[in-house]
Amino acid sequence: VVVADYNHLFNEGVRDSTLAALGLKLEQLIIVVDEAHNLPERIRSGLERRLTPLLVRNAKPDLEEHLGNVSERLGRGPHTDMIEWTTQVMDALAPLVQGYFARLHTDLAAAADDAVRRRRKGERGVYEPKELEVKAEELLGLINDACDTVDGVSGQTTLTTPAPAATVERLDRLNVLREVLRDAEVEVDPEATQDAESDAQRLGAVLDDLVRFGDTTGHLFCFSPEGRAGRITSHLLDPGLVSGPVLNASAGAVLMSGTLYPPSMYADLLNLPVKRTTVRSYPSPFASQRRPVVVATDVTTTYRQRSPANTARMQEHLRALIQAAPGHAAVFAPS
């Protein structure tokens, strides 16, 4: 029995590492998901990515460090050529992304001005937009333009223009870029968390989303002007795109929760295999009239308001309840 966070199964990168370490395959697992009503939102939030011009610029030095590490360990060869080619693409991509963000700022301001004018004319239900939808094909276009520049397909080339470090077929570009970026070996801040990623790896995760969900209606990229230069955030709208393949590939699964209602809705939301899914709902075994709710107004669990006096009052309330209640008692408290 292995007890783990949702991410160990429903985050692709974490799942691959976890199963490899355990020597197991997804088809061998029987999955038990407790508090399964939280699973859709956990999947959505776990796949939220952010793209900024700074992220793209920082990917280049990350890759240069990665190239040095790999060259020192394995020597030069086709593998280092791919890293060098990816570095060249990041160098070409940075100004394209910078210009694209400037256009998004302009478009958002124009849309907000238009909304103000329409409201002044008396139109109802018109609101100033705070975000703009970004089409996946526009991001793919920027990446392909950068690749074309490196490969000499477009843009101005001179005698000093460096030759491409590798030859990559057009259909393979995105996969090569995301794999190199995701595998970048970079030293991160030692004070950061264990799961801290480099900017190159974060950019690789954005490209992962483009590959996996770019042509689906269950995923959305949005631009907002927040931050120094604005940001593009990826949003997974349909968690079933992630949970469905995982649960369908497993040997079996049990999803349970006291608030998994209606269960058929969650089965649909998580894209459970219809022919293999059984839905059951059970009534509470406890009589409602024997489940009184008592609220103590002189105590709090708010972290900032905790104190020895507050704890003492809680203990006194619990002591009185336990003494008055026949039989056993269980107490559940926040950490």
PDB file of C-alpha atoms in Angstrom, residues 52-322:
ATOM      1  CA  THR A  52       6.445  35.800 -19.277  1.00  0.00           C
ATOM      2  CA  PRO A  53       9.116  37.488 -21.414  1.00  0.00           C
ATOM      3  CA  LEU A  54      11.532  37.141 -18.487  1.00  0.00           C
ATOM      4  CA  LEU A  55      10.928  33.385 -18.354  1.00  0.00           C
ATOM      5  CA  VAL A  56      11.924  33.062 -22.014  1.00  0.00           C
ATOM      6  CA  ARG A  57      15.021  35.244 -21.574  1.00  0.00           C
ATOM      7  CA  ASN A  58      16.149  33.286 -18.518  1.00  0.00           C
ATOM      8  CA  ALA A  59      15.796  29.975 -20.355  1.00  0.00           C
ATOM      9  CA  LYS A  60      18.886  30.780 -22.457  1.00  0.00           C
ATOM     10  CA  PRO A  61      21.432  30.983 -19.578  1.00  0.00           C
ATOM     11  CA  ASP A  62      19.787  27.919 -18.021  1.00  0.00           C
ATOM     12  CA  LEU A  63      20.401  25.993 -21.245  1.00  0.00           C
ATOM     13  CA  GLU A  64      23.969  27.288 -21.507  1.00  0.00           C
ATOM     14  CA  GLU A  65      24.632  25.939 -18.014  1.00  0.00           C
ATOM     15  CA  HIS A  66      22.933  22.676 -18.962  1.00  0.00           C
ATOM     16  CA  LEU A  67      25.078  22.423 -22.104  1.00  0.00           C
ATOM     17  CA  GLY A  68      28.239  22.845 -20.040  1.00  0.00           C
ATOM     18  CA  ASN A  69      27.155  20.190 -17.539  1.00  0.00           C
ATOM     19  CA  VAL A  70      26.279  17.634 -20.215  1.00  0.00           C
ATOM     20  CA  SER A  71      29.414  18.346 -22.277  1.00  0.00           C
ATOM     21  CA  GLU A  72      31.623  17.876 -19.228  1.00  0.00           C
ATOM     22  CA  ARG A  73      29.980  14.598 -18.310  1.00  0.00           C
ATOM     23  CA  LEU A  74      29.301  13.005 -21.714  1.00  0.00           C
ATOM     24  CA  GLY A  75      31.382  14.989 -24.185  1.00  0.00           C
ATOM     25  CA  ARG A  76      30.130  16.603 -27.383  1.00  0.00           C
ATOM     26  CA  GLY A  77      27.776  14.843 -29.756  1.00  0.00           C
ATOM     27  CA  PRO A  78      24.235  14.874 -31.200  1.00  0.00           C
ATOM     28  CA  HIS A  79      22.769  15.311 -27.704  1.00  0.00           C
ATOM     29  CA  THR A  80      24.713  18.521 -27.121  1.00  0.00           C
ATOM     30  CA  ASP A  81      23.868  19.716 -30.641  1.00  0.00           C
ATOM     31  CA  MET A  82      20.177  19.574 -29.715  1.00  0.00           C
ATOM     32  CA  ILE A  83      20.802  21.566 -26.527  1.00  0.00           C
ATOM     33  CA  GLU A  84      22.768  24.167 -28.488  1.00  0.00           C
ATOM     34  CA  TRP A  85      20.030  24.378 -31.142  1.00  0.00           C
ATOM     35  CA  THR A  86      17.402  24.881 -28.433  1.00  0.00           C
ATOM     36  CA  THR A  87      19.558  27.649 -26.932  1.00  0.00           C
ATOM     37  CA  GLN A  88      19.686  29.362 -30.333  1.00  0.00           C
ATOM     38  CA  VAL A  89      15.897  29.112 -30.616  1.00  0.00           C
ATOM     39  CA  MET A  90      15.429  30.673 -27.163  1.00  0.00           C
ATOM     40  CA  ASP A  91      17.719  33.542 -28.204  1.00  0.00           C
ATOM     41  CA  ALA A  92      15.555  34.142 -31.289  1.00  0.00           C
ATOM     42  CA  LEU A  93      12.290  33.635 -29.400  1.00  0.00           C
ATOM     43  CA  ALA A  94      12.922  36.214 -26.644  1.00  0.00           C
ATOM     44  CA  PRO A  95      12.424  39.373 -28.782  1.00  0.00           C
ATOM     45  CA  LEU A  96       9.418  37.803 -30.533  1.00  0.00           C
ATOM     46  CA  VAL A  97       7.726  37.148 -27.184  1.00  0.00           C
ATOM     47  CA  GLN A  98       8.599  40.660 -25.995  1.00  0.00           C
ATOM     48  CA  GLY A  99       6.911  42.169 -29.060  1.00  0.00           C
ATOM     49  CA  TYR A 100       3.919  39.851 -28.738  1.00  0.00           C
ATOM     50  CA  PHE A 101       3.341  40.907 -25.132  1.00  0.00           C
ATOM     51  CA  ALA A 102       3.498  44.571 -26.173  1.00  0.00           C
ATOM     52  CA  ARG A 103       0.747  43.899 -28.734  1.00  0.00           C
ATOM     53  CA  LEU A 104      -1.354  42.112 -26.113  1.00  0.00           C
ATOM     54  CA  HIS A 105      -1.079  45.121 -23.791  1.00  0.00           C
ATOM     55  CA  THR A 106      -2.260  47.363 -26.643  1.00  0.00           C
ATOM     56  CA  ASP A 107      -5.138  45.045 -27.582  1.00  0.00           C
ATOM     57  CA  LEU A 108      -6.332  44.786 -23.976  1.00  0.00           C
ATOM     58  CA  ALA A 109      -6.257  48.566 -23.523  1.00  0.00           C
ATOM     59  CA  ALA A 110      -8.204  49.019 -26.768  1.00  0.00           C
ATOM     60  CA  ALA A 111     -10.815  46.468 -25.664  1.00  0.00           C
ATOM     61  CA  ALA A 112     -11.186  48.241 -22.304  1.00  0.00           C
ATOM     62  CA  ASP A 113     -11.617  51.644 -24.027  1.00  0.00           C
ATOM     63  CA  ASP A 114     -14.243  50.156 -26.330  1.00  0.00           C
ATOM     64  CA  ALA A 115     -16.162  48.767 -23.351  1.00  0.00           C
ATOM     65  CA  VAL A 116     -16.140  52.201 -21.678  1.00  0.00           C
ATOM     66  CA  ARG A 117     -17.487  53.866 -24.834  1.00  0.00           C
ATOM     67  CA  ARG A 118     -20.250  51.292 -25.188  1.00  0.00           C
ATOM     68  CA  ARG A 119     -21.288  51.737 -21.554  1.00  0.00           C
ATOM     69  CA  ARG A 120     -21.452  55.490 -22.022  1.00  0.00           C
ATOM     70  CA  LYS A 121     -23.812  54.920 -24.944  1.00  0.00           C
ATOM     71  CA  GLY A 122     -26.151  53.064 -22.610  1.00  0.00           C
ATOM     72  CA  GLU A 123     -25.324  49.450 -23.487  1.00  0.00           C
ATOM     73  CA  ARG A 124     -25.979  47.081 -20.620  1.00  0.00           C
ATOM     74  CA  GLY A 125     -24.005  44.033 -19.637  1.00  0.00           C
ATOM     75  CA  VAL A 126     -20.734  45.481 -20.963  1.00  0.00           C
ATOM     76  CA  TYR A 127     -17.673  45.074 -18.748  1.00  0.00           C
ATOM     77  CA  GLU A 128     -14.071  46.164 -19.083  1.00  0.00           C
ATOM     78  CA  PRO A 129     -11.996  43.061 -19.868  1.00  0.00           C
ATOM     79  CA  LYS A 130      -9.237  42.241 -17.412  1.00  0.00           C
ATOM     80  CA  GLU A 131      -7.785  39.442 -19.539  1.00  0.00           C
ATOM     81  CA  LEU A 132      -7.476  38.425 -23.178  1.00  0.00           C
ATOM     82  CA  GLU A 133      -7.705  34.925 -24.587  1.00  0.00           C
ATOM     83  CA  VAL A 134      -4.512  33.834 -26.317  1.00  0.00           C
ATOM     84  CA  LYS A 135      -4.816  31.288 -29.096  1.00  0.00           C
ATOM     85  CA  ALA A 136      -2.493  28.299 -28.896  1.00  0.00           C
ATOM     86  CA  GLU A 137      -1.717  28.645 -32.597  1.00  0.00           C
ATOM     87  CA  GLU A 138      -0.375  32.156 -31.968  1.00  0.00           C
ATOM     88  CA  LEU A 139       2.125  30.816 -29.438  1.00  0.00           C
ATOM     89  CA  LEU A 140       3.041  28.000 -31.797  1.00  0.00           C
ATOM     90  CA  GLY A 141       3.530  30.602 -34.522  1.00  0.00           C
ATOM     91  CA  LEU A 142       6.050  32.488 -32.386  1.00  0.00           C
ATOM     92  CA  ILE A 143       7.980  29.291 -31.706  1.00  0.00           C
ATOM     93  CA  ASN A 144       8.028  28.279 -35.368  1.00  0.00           C
ATOM     94  CA  ASP A 145       9.127  31.782 -36.383  1.00  0.00           C
ATOM     95  CA  ALA A 146      12.046  31.532 -33.951  1.00  0.00           C
ATOM     96  CA  CYS A 147      12.951  28.097 -35.313  1.00  0.00           C
ATOM     97  CA  ASP A 148      12.758  29.415 -38.887  1.00  0.00           C
ATOM     98  CA  THR A 149      15.111  32.246 -37.956  1.00  0.00           C
ATOM     99  CA  VAL A 150      17.656  29.827 -36.491  1.00  0.00           C
ATOM    100  CA  ASP A 151      17.354  27.429 -39.426  1.00  0.00           C
ATOM    101  CA  GLY A 152      17.746  30.258 -41.937  1.00  0.00           C
ATOM    102  CA  VAL A 153      14.280  29.731 -43.398  1.00  0.00           C
ATOM    103  CA  SER A 154      13.193  33.313 -42.662  1.00  0.00           C
ATOM    104  CA  GLY A 155      14.733  36.548 -41.491  1.00  0.00           C
ATOM    105  CA  GLN A 156      17.901  38.263 -42.599  1.00  0.00           C
ATOM    106  CA  THR A 157      21.092  36.199 -42.551  1.00  0.00           C
ATOM    107  CA  THR A 158      24.626  37.554 -42.817  1.00  0.00           C
ATOM    108  CA  LEU A 159      28.133  36.156 -42.898  1.00  0.00           C
ATOM    109  CA  THR A 160      28.229  36.477 -39.104  1.00  0.00           C
ATOM    110  CA  THR A 161      24.920  34.698 -38.527  1.00  0.00           C
ATOM    111  CA  PRO A 162      25.709  31.448 -36.656  1.00  0.00           C
ATOM    112  CA  ALA A 163      24.793  28.244 -38.421  1.00  0.00           C
ATOM    113  CA  PRO A 164      22.105  26.117 -36.766  1.00  0.00           C
ATOM    114  CA  ALA A 165      23.669  23.682 -34.303  1.00  0.00           C
ATOM    115  CA  ALA A 166      21.398  20.849 -35.476  1.00  0.00           C
ATOM    116  CA  THR A 167      18.899  19.986 -38.177  1.00  0.00           C
ATOM    117  CA  VAL A 168      15.417  19.417 -36.753  1.00  0.00           C
ATOM    118  CA  GLU A 169      12.393  18.513 -38.862  1.00  0.00           C
ATOM    119  CA  ARG A 170       9.528  21.000 -38.614  1.00  0.00           C
ATOM    120  CA  LEU A 171       7.134  18.420 -37.174  1.00  0.00           C
ATOM    121  CA  ASP A 172       9.674  17.467 -34.493  1.00  0.00           C
ATOM    122  CA  ARG A 173      10.550  20.986 -33.349  1.00  0.00           C
ATOM    123  CA  LEU A 174       8.117  21.338 -30.464  1.00  0.00           C
ATOM    124  CA  ASN A 175       8.889  17.905 -29.043  1.00  0.00           C
ATOM    125  CA  VAL A 176      12.650  18.517 -29.211  1.00  0.00           C
ATOM    126  CA  LEU A 177      12.305  21.917 -27.537  1.00  0.00           C
ATOM    127  CA  ARG A 178      10.113  20.719 -24.677  1.00  0.00           C
ATOM    128  CA  GLU A 179      12.250  17.640 -24.010  1.00  0.00           C
ATOM    129  CA  VAL A 180      15.491  19.628 -23.899  1.00  0.00           C
ATOM    130  CA  LEU A 181      13.936  22.336 -21.720  1.00  0.00           C
ATOM    131  CA  ARG A 182      12.321  19.873 -19.314  1.00  0.00           C
ATOM    132  CA  ASP A 183      15.577  17.914 -18.946  1.00  0.00           C
ATOM    133  CA  ALA A 184      17.743  20.979 -18.305  1.00  0.00           C
ATOM    134  CA  GLU A 185      20.202  20.296 -15.472  1.00  0.00           C
ATOM    135  CA  VAL A 186      20.524  23.611 -13.665  1.00  0.00           C
ATOM    136  CA  GLU A 187      21.570  24.463 -10.131  1.00  0.00           C
ATOM    137  CA  VAL A 188      18.649  26.164  -8.398  1.00  0.00           C
ATOM    138  CA  ASP A 189      18.526  28.306  -5.283  1.00  0.00           C
ATOM    139  CA  PRO A 190      19.556  26.056  -2.353  1.00  0.00           C
ATOM    140  CA  GLU A 191      17.007  27.841  -0.159  1.00  0.00           C
ATOM    141  CA  ALA A 192      14.191  27.037  -2.589  1.00  0.00           C
ATOM    142  CA  THR A 193      11.844  24.099  -2.076  1.00  0.00           C
ATOM    143  CA  GLN A 194      12.799  20.611  -3.185  1.00  0.00           C
ATOM    144  CA  ASP A 195      10.416  20.779  -6.130  1.00  0.00           C
ATOM    145  CA  ALA A 196      11.774  24.112  -7.400  1.00  0.00           C
ATOM    146  CA  GLU A 197      12.154  24.236 -11.172  1.00  0.00           C
ATOM    147  CA  SER A 198      14.453  26.328 -13.317  1.00  0.00           C
ATOM    148  CA  ASP A 199      13.009  28.799 -15.809  1.00  0.00           C
ATOM    149  CA  ALA A 200      13.983  26.446 -18.632  1.00  0.00           C
ATOM    150  CA  GLN A 201      11.971  23.652 -17.026  1.00  0.00           C
ATOM    151  CA  ARG A 202       8.991  25.964 -16.460  1.00  0.00           C
ATOM    152  CA  LEU A 203       9.058  26.966 -20.117  1.00  0.00           C
ATOM    153  CA  GLY A 204       9.236  23.292 -21.046  1.00  0.00           C
ATOM    154  CA  ALA A 205       6.062  22.725 -19.003  1.00  0.00           C
ATOM    155  CA  VAL A 206       4.292  25.432 -21.036  1.00  0.00           C
ATOM    156  CA  LEU A 207       5.339  23.655 -24.236  1.00  0.00           C
ATOM    157  CA  ASP A 208       4.033  20.410 -22.707  1.00  0.00           C
ATOM    158  CA  ASP A 209       0.614  22.040 -22.445  1.00  0.00           C
ATOM    159  CA  LEU A 210       0.807  23.174 -26.068  1.00  0.00           C
ATOM    160  CA  VAL A 211       1.588  19.628 -27.191  1.00  0.00           C
ATOM    161  CA  ARG A 212      -0.986  17.879 -24.995  1.00  0.00           C
ATOM    162  CA  PHE A 213      -3.911  20.318 -25.034  1.00  0.00           C
ATOM    163  CA  GLY A 214      -3.214  22.922 -27.708  1.00  0.00           C
ATOM    164  CA  ASP A 215      -5.936  21.778 -30.104  1.00  0.00           C
ATOM    165  CA  THR A 216      -8.610  20.967 -27.495  1.00  0.00           C
ATOM    166  CA  THR A 217     -11.458  23.065 -26.093  1.00  0.00           C
ATOM    167  CA  GLY A 218     -10.625  21.901 -22.570  1.00  0.00           C
ATOM    168  CA  HIS A 219      -7.613  24.182 -22.232  1.00  0.00           C
ATOM    169  CA  LEU A 220      -7.200  27.953 -22.370  1.00  0.00           C
ATOM    170  CA  PHE A 221      -4.367  30.501 -22.418  1.00  0.00           C
ATOM    171  CA  CYS A 222      -5.147  33.965 -21.007  1.00  0.00           C
ATOM    172  CA  PHE A 223      -3.105  37.175 -20.967  1.00  0.00           C
ATOM    173  CA  SER A 224      -3.315  39.544 -18.008  1.00  0.00           C
ATOM    174  CA  PRO A 225      -1.325  42.765 -17.439  1.00  0.00           C
ATOM    175  CA  GLU A 226      -0.243  41.689 -13.951  1.00  0.00           C
ATOM    176  CA  GLY A 227       3.435  41.764 -13.098  1.00  0.00           C
ATOM    177  CA  ARG A 228       6.216  43.779 -14.699  1.00  0.00           C
ATOM    178  CA  ALA A 229       5.464  42.845 -18.310  1.00  0.00           C
ATOM    179  CA  GLY A 230       2.206  40.926 -17.991  1.00  0.00           C
ATOM    180  CA  ARG A 231       1.787  37.182 -18.082  1.00  0.00           C
ATOM    181  CA  ILE A 232       0.101  34.449 -20.068  1.00  0.00           C
ATOM    182  CA  THR A 233      -1.460  31.806 -17.822  1.00  0.00           C
ATOM    183  CA  SER A 234      -2.551  28.368 -18.975  1.00  0.00           C
ATOM    184  CA  HIS A 235      -5.812  27.042 -17.539  1.00  0.00           C
ATOM    185  CA  LEU A 236      -6.988  23.445 -17.777  1.00  0.00           C
ATOM    186  CA  LEU A 237     -10.774  23.663 -18.080  1.00  0.00           C
ATOM    187  CA  ASP A 238     -11.443  19.927 -18.361  1.00  0.00           C
ATOM    188  CA  PRO A 239      -9.684  17.853 -15.656  1.00  0.00           C
ATOM    189  CA  GLY A 240     -10.933  14.716 -17.385  1.00  0.00           C
ATOM    190  CA  LEU A 241      -8.240  15.208 -20.029  1.00  0.00           C
ATOM    191  CA  VAL A 242      -5.738  14.261 -17.318  1.00  0.00           C
ATOM    192  CA  SER A 243      -7.671  11.946 -14.981  1.00  0.00           C
ATOM    193  CA  GLY A 244      -9.446   9.927 -17.685  1.00  0.00           C
ATOM    194  CA  PRO A 245      -6.358   8.304 -19.261  1.00  0.00           C
ATOM    195  CA  VAL A 246      -4.810   7.614 -15.832  1.00  0.00           C
ATOM    196  CA  LEU A 247      -7.874   5.950 -14.310  1.00  0.00           C
ATOM    197  CA  ASN A 248      -8.738   4.101 -17.518  1.00  0.00           C
ATOM    198  CA  ALA A 249      -5.230   2.631 -17.723  1.00  0.00           C
ATOM    199  CA  SER A 250      -5.197   1.428 -14.105  1.00  0.00           C
ATOM    200  CA  ALA A 251      -6.271  -2.026 -12.959  1.00  0.00           C
ATOM    201  CA  GLY A 252      -9.136  -0.388 -11.071  1.00  0.00           C
ATOM    202  CA  ALA A 253     -10.001   2.609  -8.946  1.00  0.00           C
ATOM    203  CA  VAL A 254     -12.232   3.631  -6.054  1.00  0.00           C
ATOM    204  CA  LEU A 255     -13.107   7.319  -5.745  1.00  0.00           C
ATOM    205  CA  MET A 256     -14.853   8.238  -2.516  1.00  0.00           C
ATOM    206  CA  SER A 257     -15.862  11.217  -0.434  1.00  0.00           C
ATOM    207  CA  GLY A 258     -18.588  12.241   1.953  1.00  0.00           C
ATOM    208  CA  THR A 259     -19.392  15.151  -0.384  1.00  0.00           C
ATOM    209  CA  LEU A 260     -19.017  13.475  -3.789  1.00  0.00           C
ATOM    210  CA  TYR A 261     -22.471  14.555  -4.865  1.00  0.00           C
ATOM    211  CA  PRO A 262     -23.907  13.917  -7.334  1.00  0.00           C
ATOM    212  CA  PRO A 263     -21.479  11.050  -7.991  1.00  0.00           C
ATOM    213  CA  SER A 264     -22.532  10.720 -11.631  1.00  0.00           C
ATOM    214  CA  MET A 265     -21.453  14.327 -12.243  1.00  0.00           C
ATOM    215  CA  TYR A 266     -17.977  13.619 -10.876  1.00  0.00           C
ATOM    216  CA  ALA A 267     -17.759  10.441 -12.955  1.00  0.00           C
ATOM    217  CA  ASP A 268     -18.432  12.546 -16.041  1.00  0.00           C
ATOM    218  CA  LEU A 269     -16.190  15.422 -14.939  1.00  0.00           C
ATOM    219  CA  LEU A 270     -13.234  13.090 -14.351  1.00  0.00           C
ATOM    220  CA  ASN A 271     -13.895  11.217 -17.610  1.00  0.00           C
ATOM    221  CA  LEU A 272     -14.228   7.805 -15.990  1.00  0.00           C
ATOM    222  CA  PRO A 273     -14.652   4.934 -18.476  1.00  0.00           C
ATOM    223  CA  VAL A 274     -18.430   4.530 -18.775  1.00  0.00           C
ATOM    224  CA  LYS A 275     -18.508   0.751 -19.257  1.00  0.00           C
ATOM    225  CA  ARG A 276     -16.205   0.133 -16.294  1.00  0.00           C
ATOM    226  CA  THR A 277     -17.737   2.589 -13.832  1.00  0.00           C
ATOM    227  CA  THR A 278     -20.196   1.716 -11.067  1.00  0.00           C
ATOM    228  CA  VAL A 279     -21.783   4.586  -9.134  1.00  0.00           C
ATOM    229  CA  ARG A 280     -22.987   4.051  -5.582  1.00  0.00           C
ATOM    230  CA  SER A 281     -24.380   6.474  -3.009  1.00  0.00           C
ATOM    231  CA  TYR A 282     -24.969   5.429   0.604  1.00  0.00           C
ATOM    232  CA  PRO A 283     -27.130   7.130   3.250  1.00  0.00           C
ATOM    233  CA  SER A 284     -25.545   8.229   6.497  1.00  0.00           C
ATOM    234  CA  PRO A 285     -25.814   5.513   9.193  1.00  0.00           C
ATOM    235  CA  PHE A 286     -26.167   8.184  11.873  1.00  0.00           C
ATOM    236  CA  ALA A 287     -29.603   9.477  12.866  1.00  0.00           C
ATOM    237  CA  SER A 288     -29.801  13.191  12.097  1.00  0.00           C
ATOM    238  CA  GLN A 289     -31.622  13.964  15.361  1.00  0.00           C
ATOM    239  CA  ARG A 290     -28.687  12.489  17.271  1.00  0.00           C
ATOM    240  CA  ARG A 291     -26.100  14.721  15.636  1.00  0.00           C
ATOM    241  CA  PRO A 292     -26.466  18.065  17.402  1.00  0.00           C
ATOM    242  CA  VAL A 293     -24.307  20.981  16.308  1.00  0.00           C
ATOM    243  CA  VAL A 294     -22.968  23.226  19.059  1.00  0.00           C
ATOM    244  CA  VAL A 295     -20.969  26.386  18.324  1.00  0.00           C
ATOM    245  CA  ALA A 296     -18.626  27.939  20.891  1.00  0.00           C
ATOM    246  CA  THR A 297     -18.361  31.677  20.262  1.00  0.00           C
ATOM    247  CA  ASP A 298     -15.519  32.408  22.701  1.00  0.00           C
ATOM    248  CA  VAL A 299     -12.806  30.388  20.901  1.00  0.00           C
ATOM    249  CA  THR A 300     -11.250  30.438  17.438  1.00  0.00           C
ATOM    250  CA  THR A 301      -8.994  28.279  15.246  1.00  0.00           C
ATOM    251  CA  THR A 302      -7.680  31.305  13.322  1.00  0.00           C
ATOM    252  CA  TYR A 303      -3.894  30.958  13.384  1.00  0.00           C
ATOM    253  CA  ARG A 304      -3.123  34.584  14.235  1.00  0.00           C
ATOM    254  CA  GLN A 305      -5.546  34.557  17.165  1.00  0.00           C
ATOM    255  CA  ARG A 306      -4.288  31.383  18.803  1.00  0.00           C
ATOM    256  CA  SER A 307      -3.031  31.793  22.362  1.00  0.00           C
ATOM    257  CA  PRO A 308      -2.636  29.782  25.582  1.00  0.00           C
ATOM    258  CA  ALA A 309      -5.862  31.313  26.894  1.00  0.00           C
ATOM    259  CA  ASN A 310      -7.732  30.359  23.708  1.00  0.00           C
ATOM    260  CA  THR A 311      -6.390  26.802  23.941  1.00  0.00           C
ATOM    261  CA  ALA A 312      -7.402  26.559  27.598  1.00  0.00           C
ATOM    262  CA  ARG A 313     -10.977  27.573  26.727  1.00  0.00           C
ATOM    263  CA  MET A 314     -11.087  24.924  23.988  1.00  0.00           C
ATOM    264  CA  GLN A 315      -9.878  22.289  26.423  1.00  0.00           C
ATOM    265  CA  GLU A 316     -12.545  23.256  28.932  1.00  0.00           C
ATOM    266  CA  HIS A 317     -15.305  22.999  26.298  1.00  0.00           C
ATOM    267  CA  LEU A 318     -14.029  19.584  25.201  1.00  0.00           C
ATOM    268  CA  ARG A 319     -13.747  18.365  28.785  1.00  0.00           C
ATOM    269  CA  ALA A 320     -17.360  19.350  29.480  1.00  0.00           C
ATOM    270  CA  LEU A 321     -18.650  17.667  26.300  1.00  0.00           C
ATOM    271  CA  ILE A 322     -16.731  14.444  26.953  1.00  0.00           C
TER     272      ILE A 322
END
